[in-house]
Tab-separated table of C-alpha atoms in Angstrom:
chain	number	residue	atom	x	y	z
A	27	MET	CA	19.623	10.594	-8.047
A	28	LYS	CA	18.100	8.421	-10.762
A	29	GLU	CA	14.795	6.617	-11.045
A	30	ILE	CA	14.891	2.823	-10.993
A	31	SER	CA	12.257	0.098	-11.106
A	32	ILE	CA	10.691	-1.230	-7.930
A	33	LYS	CA	11.844	-4.628	-9.246
A	34	ASP	CA	15.507	-3.576	-9.032
A	35	PHE	CA	15.847	-4.524	-5.349
A	36	GLU	CA	17.800	-7.690	-4.630
A	37	GLY	CA	16.043	-10.001	-2.204
A	38	LEU	CA	12.575	-8.862	-3.310
A	39	LYS	CA	9.940	-10.651	-5.360
A	40	ILE	CA	6.643	-8.866	-5.902
A	41	GLY	CA	3.453	-10.117	-7.530
A	42	ASN	CA	-0.187	-9.226	-8.115
A	43	ALA	CA	-3.351	-11.315	-8.282
A	44	GLU	CA	-6.870	-10.023	-8.697
A	45	ASN	CA	-10.500	-10.770	-9.480
A	46	VAL	CA	-11.323	-7.971	-11.908
A	47	GLN	CA	-15.039	-8.729	-12.076
A	48	ALA	CA	-15.363	-8.635	-8.272
A	49	GLY	CA	-13.191	-5.532	-7.997
A	50	THR	CA	-10.602	-6.784	-5.515
A	51	GLY	CA	-7.099	-8.212	-5.374
A	52	CYS	CA	-3.823	-8.524	-3.502
A	53	THR	CA	-0.137	-7.711	-3.872
A	54	VAL	CA	2.571	-9.746	-2.136
A	55	LEU	CA	6.169	-8.803	-1.386
A	56	LEU	CA	8.404	-11.800	-0.656
A	57	PHE	CA	11.736	-11.304	1.106
A	58	GLY	CA	13.500	-14.589	0.496
A	59	GLU	CA	14.683	-17.497	2.591
A	60	ASN	CA	16.274	-15.393	5.325
A	61	GLY	CA	13.511	-12.807	5.590
A	62	ALA	CA	14.121	-9.100	6.174
A	63	PRO	CA	13.951	-6.655	9.084
A	64	ALA	CA	10.779	-4.553	8.948
A	65	GLY	CA	8.983	-1.804	10.835
A	66	LEU	CA	5.445	-0.434	10.745
A	67	ASP	CA	3.778	2.896	11.442
A	68	VAL	CA	-0.047	3.151	11.490
A	69	ARG	CA	-1.573	6.645	11.451
A	70	GLY	CA	-5.166	5.985	10.355
A	71	GLY	CA	-7.954	5.328	12.805
A	72	GLY	CA	-9.393	2.197	11.191
A	73	PRO	CA	-6.707	-0.303	10.124
A	74	ALA	CA	-7.293	-3.935	9.185
A	75	SER	CA	-4.040	-5.761	9.803
A	76	ARG	CA	-2.465	-9.091	10.695
A	77	GLU	CA	0.705	-9.825	12.714
A	78	SER	CA	1.403	-6.117	13.204
A	79	GLU	CA	2.541	-6.839	16.785
A	80	LEU	CA	5.580	-8.613	15.330
A	81	LEU	CA	6.932	-5.275	14.113
A	82	LYS	CA	6.959	-3.519	17.468
A	83	PRO	CA	10.533	-3.011	18.700
A	84	LEU	CA	9.893	-5.055	21.859
A	85	ALA	CA	8.674	-8.102	19.908
A	86	ASN	CA	11.205	-10.901	19.506
A	87	ALA	CA	10.968	-11.373	15.731
A	88	GLN	CA	13.843	-9.585	14.006
A	89	VAL	CA	12.790	-10.441	10.449
A	90	ILE	CA	9.612	-11.248	8.547
A	91	HIS	CA	9.259	-13.206	5.324
A	92	ALA	CA	6.511	-11.345	3.452
A	93	VAL	CA	4.127	-8.402	3.434
A	94	LEU	CA	0.706	-8.777	1.865
A	95	LEU	CA	-1.375	-5.788	0.767
A	96	SER	CA	-4.960	-6.644	-0.105
A	97	GLY	CA	-8.518	-5.546	-0.583
A	98	GLY	CA	-11.476	-7.111	1.175
A	99	SER	CA	-11.404	-5.046	4.367
A	100	ALA	CA	-10.997	-7.255	7.457
A	101	PHE	CA	-12.435	-10.206	5.496
A	102	GLY	CA	-9.302	-10.103	3.347
A	103	LEU	CA	-7.072	-10.998	6.294
A	104	ASP	CA	-7.738	-14.665	5.533
A	105	ALA	CA	-5.532	-14.277	2.443
A	106	ALA	CA	-2.276	-14.338	4.417
A	107	GLY	CA	-2.803	-18.068	4.932
A	108	GLY	CA	-2.078	-18.592	1.252
A	109	VAL	CA	1.265	-16.807	1.558
A	110	MET	CA	2.110	-18.922	4.591
A	111	ARG	CA	1.285	-22.133	2.722
A	112	TYR	CA	3.372	-21.063	-0.264
A	113	LEU	CA	6.397	-20.279	1.904
A	114	GLU	CA	6.058	-23.346	4.142
A	115	GLU	CA	6.046	-25.555	1.049
A	116	ARG	CA	9.414	-24.017	0.178
A	117	ASP	CA	10.829	-24.496	3.686
A	118	ILE	CA	10.842	-20.751	4.402
A	119	GLY	CA	9.980	-19.430	7.833
A	120	PHE	CA	10.911	-19.384	11.503
A	121	ASP	CA	12.252	-22.790	12.460
A	122	VAL	CA	10.212	-24.373	15.252
A	123	GLY	CA	11.676	-27.845	14.865
A	124	VAL	CA	8.732	-29.676	13.353
A	125	THR	CA	8.263	-27.137	10.562
A	126	LYS	CA	9.048	-23.568	9.637
A	127	VAL	CA	6.472	-20.877	10.380
A	128	PRO	CA	6.478	-18.064	7.808
A	129	LEU	CA	6.084	-14.621	9.374
A	130	VAL	CA	3.642	-12.748	7.141
A	131	CYS	CA	2.329	-9.276	7.900
A	132	GLN	CA	-0.766	-7.987	6.113
A	133	SER	CA	-2.796	-4.814	5.729
A	134	CYS	CA	-6.164	-4.551	3.963
A	135	LEU	CA	-8.067	-1.729	2.322
A	136	PHE	CA	-11.825	-1.391	1.959
A	137	ASP	CA	-13.102	-2.115	-1.566
A	138	LEU	CA	-16.377	-3.896	-0.756
A	139	THR	CA	-18.544	-1.216	-2.414
A	140	VAL	CA	-16.799	-1.399	-5.801
A	141	GLY	CA	-17.599	-4.846	-7.196
A	142	ASP	CA	-18.951	-7.958	-5.518
A	143	VAL	CA	-19.218	-7.398	-1.770
A	144	HIS	CA	-19.079	-11.144	-1.094
A	145	THR	CA	-15.880	-11.834	-3.074
A	146	ARG	CA	-12.692	-10.985	-1.199
A	147	PRO	CA	-9.035	-11.912	-1.479
A	148	ASP	CA	-8.545	-15.364	0.005
A	149	ALA	CA	-5.730	-17.848	0.514
A	150	SER	CA	-6.019	-19.108	-3.046
A	151	MET	CA	-5.673	-15.642	-4.536
A	152	ALA	CA	-2.679	-14.834	-2.303
A	153	TYR	CA	-1.024	-18.136	-3.254
A	154	THR	CA	-1.437	-17.134	-6.900
A	155	ALA	CA	0.118	-13.748	-6.129
A	156	CYS	CA	3.153	-15.582	-4.712
A	157	GLN	CA	3.422	-17.644	-7.890
A	158	ASN	CA	3.166	-14.437	-9.899
A	159	ALA	CA	5.919	-12.893	-7.789
A	160	GLU	CA	8.258	-15.595	-9.076
A	161	ILE	CA	7.707	-14.339	-12.627
A	162	GLY	CA	7.643	-10.682	-11.569
A	163	ASN	CA	4.177	-9.793	-12.850
A	164	TYR	CA	3.814	-6.677	-10.671
A	165	ARG	CA	2.566	-3.566	-12.473
A	166	ASP	CA	1.022	-0.255	-11.431
A	167	GLY	CA	-2.643	0.633	-11.910
A	168	ASN	CA	-5.821	-1.448	-11.600
A	169	TYR	CA	-3.988	-4.539	-10.410
A	170	GLY	CA	-3.374	-6.439	-7.197
A	171	ALA	CA	-4.379	-4.528	-4.115
A	172	GLY	CA	-5.252	-1.558	-6.331
A	173	THR	CA	-7.958	-3.379	-8.307
A	174	GLY	CA	-10.835	-1.902	-6.312
A	175	ALA	CA	-9.081	1.189	-4.949
A	176	THR	CA	-10.845	4.555	-5.092
A	177	VAL	CA	-10.270	8.094	-3.783
A	178	GLY	CA	-12.377	11.124	-2.851
A	179	LYS	CA	-15.219	9.394	-0.992
A	180	LEU	CA	-16.365	12.079	1.414
A	181	MET	CA	-19.708	12.359	-0.435
A	182	GLY	CA	-20.087	8.685	-1.351
A	183	MET	CA	-19.186	6.464	-4.273
A	184	GLU	CA	-21.054	8.531	-6.869
A	185	HIS	CA	-18.532	11.335	-6.361
A	186	CYS	CA	-15.283	9.346	-6.108
A	187	MET	CA	-12.669	8.389	-8.690
A	188	LYS	CA	-10.802	5.215	-9.567
A	189	SER	CA	-7.350	4.786	-8.117
A	190	GLY	CA	-4.933	1.863	-8.048
A	191	ILE	CA	-1.566	0.671	-6.854
A	192	GLY	CA	1.617	2.573	-7.665
A	193	SER	CA	5.364	2.338	-7.235
A	194	TYR	CA	8.401	4.597	-7.463
A	195	ALA	CA	12.075	4.051	-6.623
A	196	VAL	CA	15.349	5.964	-6.797
A	197	GLN	CA	19.050	5.263	-6.468
A	198	ILE	CA	21.823	7.514	-5.153
A	199	GLY	CA	25.213	5.850	-5.464
A	200	ASP	CA	24.744	2.399	-3.949
A	201	LEU	CA	21.656	3.399	-1.966
A	202	LYS	CA	18.203	2.406	-3.208
A	203	VAL	CA	14.878	3.573	-1.737
A	204	GLY	CA	11.455	2.778	-3.186
A	205	ALA	CA	7.775	2.562	-2.343
A	206	VAL	CA	4.721	0.526	-3.306
A	207	VAL	CA	1.321	1.891	-2.276
A	208	ALA	CA	-2.334	0.988	-2.795
A	209	VAL	CA	-4.197	4.308	-2.689
A	210	ASN	CA	-7.731	4.043	-1.324
A	211	ALA	CA	-8.116	7.356	0.472
A	212	LEU	CA	-11.139	9.179	1.822
A	213	GLY	CA	-9.416	12.376	0.701
A	214	ASP	CA	-8.159	13.917	-2.549
A	215	ILE	CA	-4.840	13.304	-4.306
A	216	PHE	CA	-2.520	16.203	-5.111
A	217	ASP	CA	0.636	16.572	-7.168
A	218	TRP	CA	3.067	17.444	-4.388
A	219	HIS	CA	5.296	19.301	-6.836
A	220	ASN	CA	2.773	22.027	-7.669
A	221	GLY	CA	-0.196	21.513	-5.331
A	222	GLN	CA	-2.635	20.732	-8.155
A	223	LYS	CA	-5.400	18.225	-7.478
A	224	VAL	CA	-5.199	15.203	-9.784
A	225	ALA	CA	-7.936	12.914	-8.447
A	226	GLY	CA	-10.612	12.738	-5.785
A	227	LEU	CA	-14.013	14.174	-4.961
A	228	HIS	CA	-15.889	15.450	-8.015
A	229	ALA	CA	-19.238	17.109	-8.655
A	230	GLY	CA	-20.813	14.031	-10.208
A	231	ASP	CA	-19.575	14.573	-13.754
A	232	GLY	CA	-16.180	12.935	-13.273
A	233	ILE	CA	-14.477	16.144	-14.364
A	234	THR	CA	-15.279	19.063	-12.038
A	235	PHE	CA	-13.401	18.765	-8.762
A	236	ILE	CA	-14.715	19.588	-5.305
A	237	ASP	CA	-12.199	20.180	-2.526
A	238	SER	CA	-12.765	17.481	0.115
A	239	GLU	CA	-11.301	19.576	2.933
A	240	MET	CA	-13.443	22.596	2.101
A	241	ALA	CA	-16.503	20.349	1.816
A	242	ALA	CA	-15.706	18.901	5.248
A	243	PHE	CA	-15.168	22.378	6.725
A	244	SER	CA	-18.688	23.431	5.693
A	245	GLY	CA	-19.991	21.741	8.835
A	246	TYR	CA	-18.447	20.604	12.084
A	247	GLU	CA	-21.178	18.399	13.540
A	248	PRO	CA	-19.973	14.878	14.469
A	249	VAL	CA	-20.486	12.264	11.755
A	250	ASP	CA	-20.938	8.717	12.983
A	251	ASN	CA	-19.949	7.033	9.714
A	252	LYS	CA	-17.713	8.942	7.303
A	253	PHE	CA	-18.086	6.215	4.696
A	254	VAL	CA	-15.881	4.196	7.021
A	255	GLY	CA	-13.619	1.940	5.012
A	256	ASN	CA	-10.853	3.595	3.070
A	257	THR	CA	-7.157	3.125	3.902
A	258	THR	CA	-3.945	3.781	1.997
A	259	ILE	CA	-1.462	0.970	2.587
A	260	GLY	CA	2.153	1.067	1.484
A	261	VAL	CA	5.673	-0.305	1.852
A	262	VAL	CA	8.968	1.586	1.799
A	263	LEU	CA	11.900	-0.534	0.644
A	264	THR	CA	15.610	0.146	0.984
A	265	ASN	CA	18.833	-1.762	0.467
A	266	ALA	CA	20.305	0.049	3.474
A	267	ARG	CA	20.983	-1.935	6.649
A	268	PHE	CA	18.628	-1.092	9.509
A	269	ALA	CA	17.135	-2.839	12.543
A	270	LYS	CA	13.440	-3.007	13.285
A	271	SER	CA	13.403	0.050	15.572
A	272	ASN	CA	15.098	2.180	12.899
A	273	LEU	CA	12.631	0.966	10.311
A	274	CYS	CA	9.662	1.950	12.478
A	275	LYS	CA	11.039	5.505	12.462
A	276	ILE	CA	11.627	5.417	8.697
A	277	ALA	CA	8.037	4.245	8.195
A	278	GLY	CA	6.867	7.157	10.333
A	279	MET	CA	8.856	9.631	8.240
A	280	ALA	CA	7.413	8.119	5.064
A	281	HIS	CA	3.959	9.177	6.244
A	282	ASP	CA	5.064	12.683	5.280
A	283	GLY	CA	4.651	11.418	1.725
A	284	TYR	CA	1.012	10.626	2.485
A	285	ALA	CA	0.552	14.116	3.894
A	286	ARG	CA	2.101	15.743	0.822
A	287	ALA	CA	-0.144	13.910	-1.623
A	288	ILE	CA	-3.416	13.179	0.222
A	289	ARG	CA	-5.794	15.693	1.844
A	290	PRO	CA	-7.346	15.061	4.278
A	291	VAL	CA	-5.238	12.139	5.469
A	292	HIS	CA	-4.898	9.959	8.588
A	293	THR	CA	-8.597	10.360	9.424
A	294	THR	CA	-10.661	8.077	11.636
A	295	ALA	CA	-12.195	6.713	8.420
A	296	ASP	CA	-8.796	5.645	7.047
A	297	GLY	CA	-6.459	2.886	8.193
A	298	ASP	CA	-3.346	4.502	6.739
A	299	SER	CA	-0.340	2.230	7.295
A	300	ILE	CA	3.255	2.097	6.049
A	301	TYR	CA	5.748	-0.749	6.367
A	302	ALA	CA	9.495	-0.161	5.997
A	303	VAL	CA	11.742	-3.053	4.971
A	304	SER	CA	15.525	-3.415	4.862
A	305	LEU	CA	16.738	-5.567	1.971
A	306	GLY	CA	20.489	-5.020	1.992
A	307	GLU	CA	23.694	-4.094	3.757
A	308	VAL	CA	24.423	-0.589	2.441
A	309	SER	CA	25.450	1.837	5.197
A	310	ALA	CA	23.191	4.910	5.107
A	311	ASP	CA	21.896	7.638	7.400
A	312	GLN	CA	18.485	6.828	8.848
A	313	ASP	CA	17.151	10.367	8.407
A	314	ILE	CA	18.235	10.522	4.766
A	315	VAL	CA	16.487	7.234	4.030
A	316	GLY	CA	13.389	8.421	5.886
A	317	ALA	CA	13.315	11.670	3.912
A	318	LEU	CA	13.753	9.757	0.660
A	319	GLY	CA	11.013	7.387	1.812
A	320	ALA	CA	8.584	10.299	2.087
A	321	GLN	CA	9.525	11.519	-1.384
A	322	VAL	CA	9.223	8.165	-3.163
A	323	MET	CA	5.952	7.507	-1.327
A	324	ALA	CA	4.449	10.771	-2.583
A	325	GLU	CA	5.561	9.876	-6.117
A	326	ALA	CA	4.170	6.335	-5.826
A	327	ILE	CA	0.804	7.786	-4.786
A	328	LEU	CA	0.769	9.897	-7.952
A	329	ARG	CA	1.647	6.827	-10.032
A	330	ALA	CA	-1.225	4.925	-8.442
A	331	VAL	CA	-3.843	7.451	-9.564
A	332	ARG	CA	-2.238	8.360	-12.899
A	333	THR	CA	-1.916	4.750	-14.039
A	334	ALA	CA	-5.433	3.820	-12.914
A	335	GLU	CA	-7.999	3.236	-15.652
A	336	PRO	CA	-11.734	3.988	-15.449
A	337	ALA	CA	-13.596	0.961	-14.090
A	338	TYR	CA	-16.801	-0.057	-12.311
A	339	GLY	CA	-18.498	3.080	-13.652
A	340	LEU	CA	-15.901	5.300	-11.979
A	341	PRO	CA	-13.800	7.905	-13.818
A	342	ALA	CA	-10.014	7.916	-13.531
A	343	ALA	CA	-7.616	10.790	-12.908
A	344	PRO	CA	-7.580	12.266	-16.429
A	345	GLY	CA	-11.323	12.855	-16.103
A	346	LYS	CA	-12.321	10.156	-18.594
A	347	LYS	CA	-15.344	7.988	-17.936
A	348	GLU	CA	-15.444	4.242	-18.463
């Protein structure tokens, strides 16, 4: 097994666009003229998503043409219109006779408390992300959907740390499996190799960690608003051939990667979601791809926090302040 770039998948173009001053952005994954089969598994209690019904096994659509990850909470769902316009202009989409309707799925994370609450990803920003996908400008860190991402928010923004977007991919023989994830968790981030905490809730100095789970366990009274608006959103990619129902299962297995790297995870205050997309024709075992999906997802989460830079007055994983 060797590491490869997330850009090494045929049939994939990926691009970022962001408003750094406002602290928000979006990341688009384009799947070409013919689209790609995709599945979705949502485990968090507060998702913001668009066209997710398309990915249920009983829905008619067998392929989609793009996935958009963005900030802006539910306000950011307007951004998908820019991806649709970009693809329609290039005659890409589901043919309805008079035009082609691009099938674009989207998930948003909550970054409204980081920069300018009134500036969110919109159609123009997403259109720019599509243009950037053509030149392959994707990079990990404080970019795209990771621009305003943060982690460790159980005690509010003054105790959280800067996160970002991350990617990781591997190849075994002809098989490729990779992940892209924007990490915006309520909980802490751990190195799944050794169990050490690398980012999350801190004591206010940006250096001394507090364990979010232990802090939560100190009381069990119901909390009406656990700083509602977090959400880790990711995509597992493979060049193996799978149908939508298989991909829904692979996406579910990839959530094990969330569980390895984020604690607590899948809370009512998160909208944790994972897409799985098939980009090729390689014959591979579904369970092997799902297990690899969990592993590359856990690694991509680590990349997201380790490549993030201090910003908006928030420290980053190494404990440095802006």
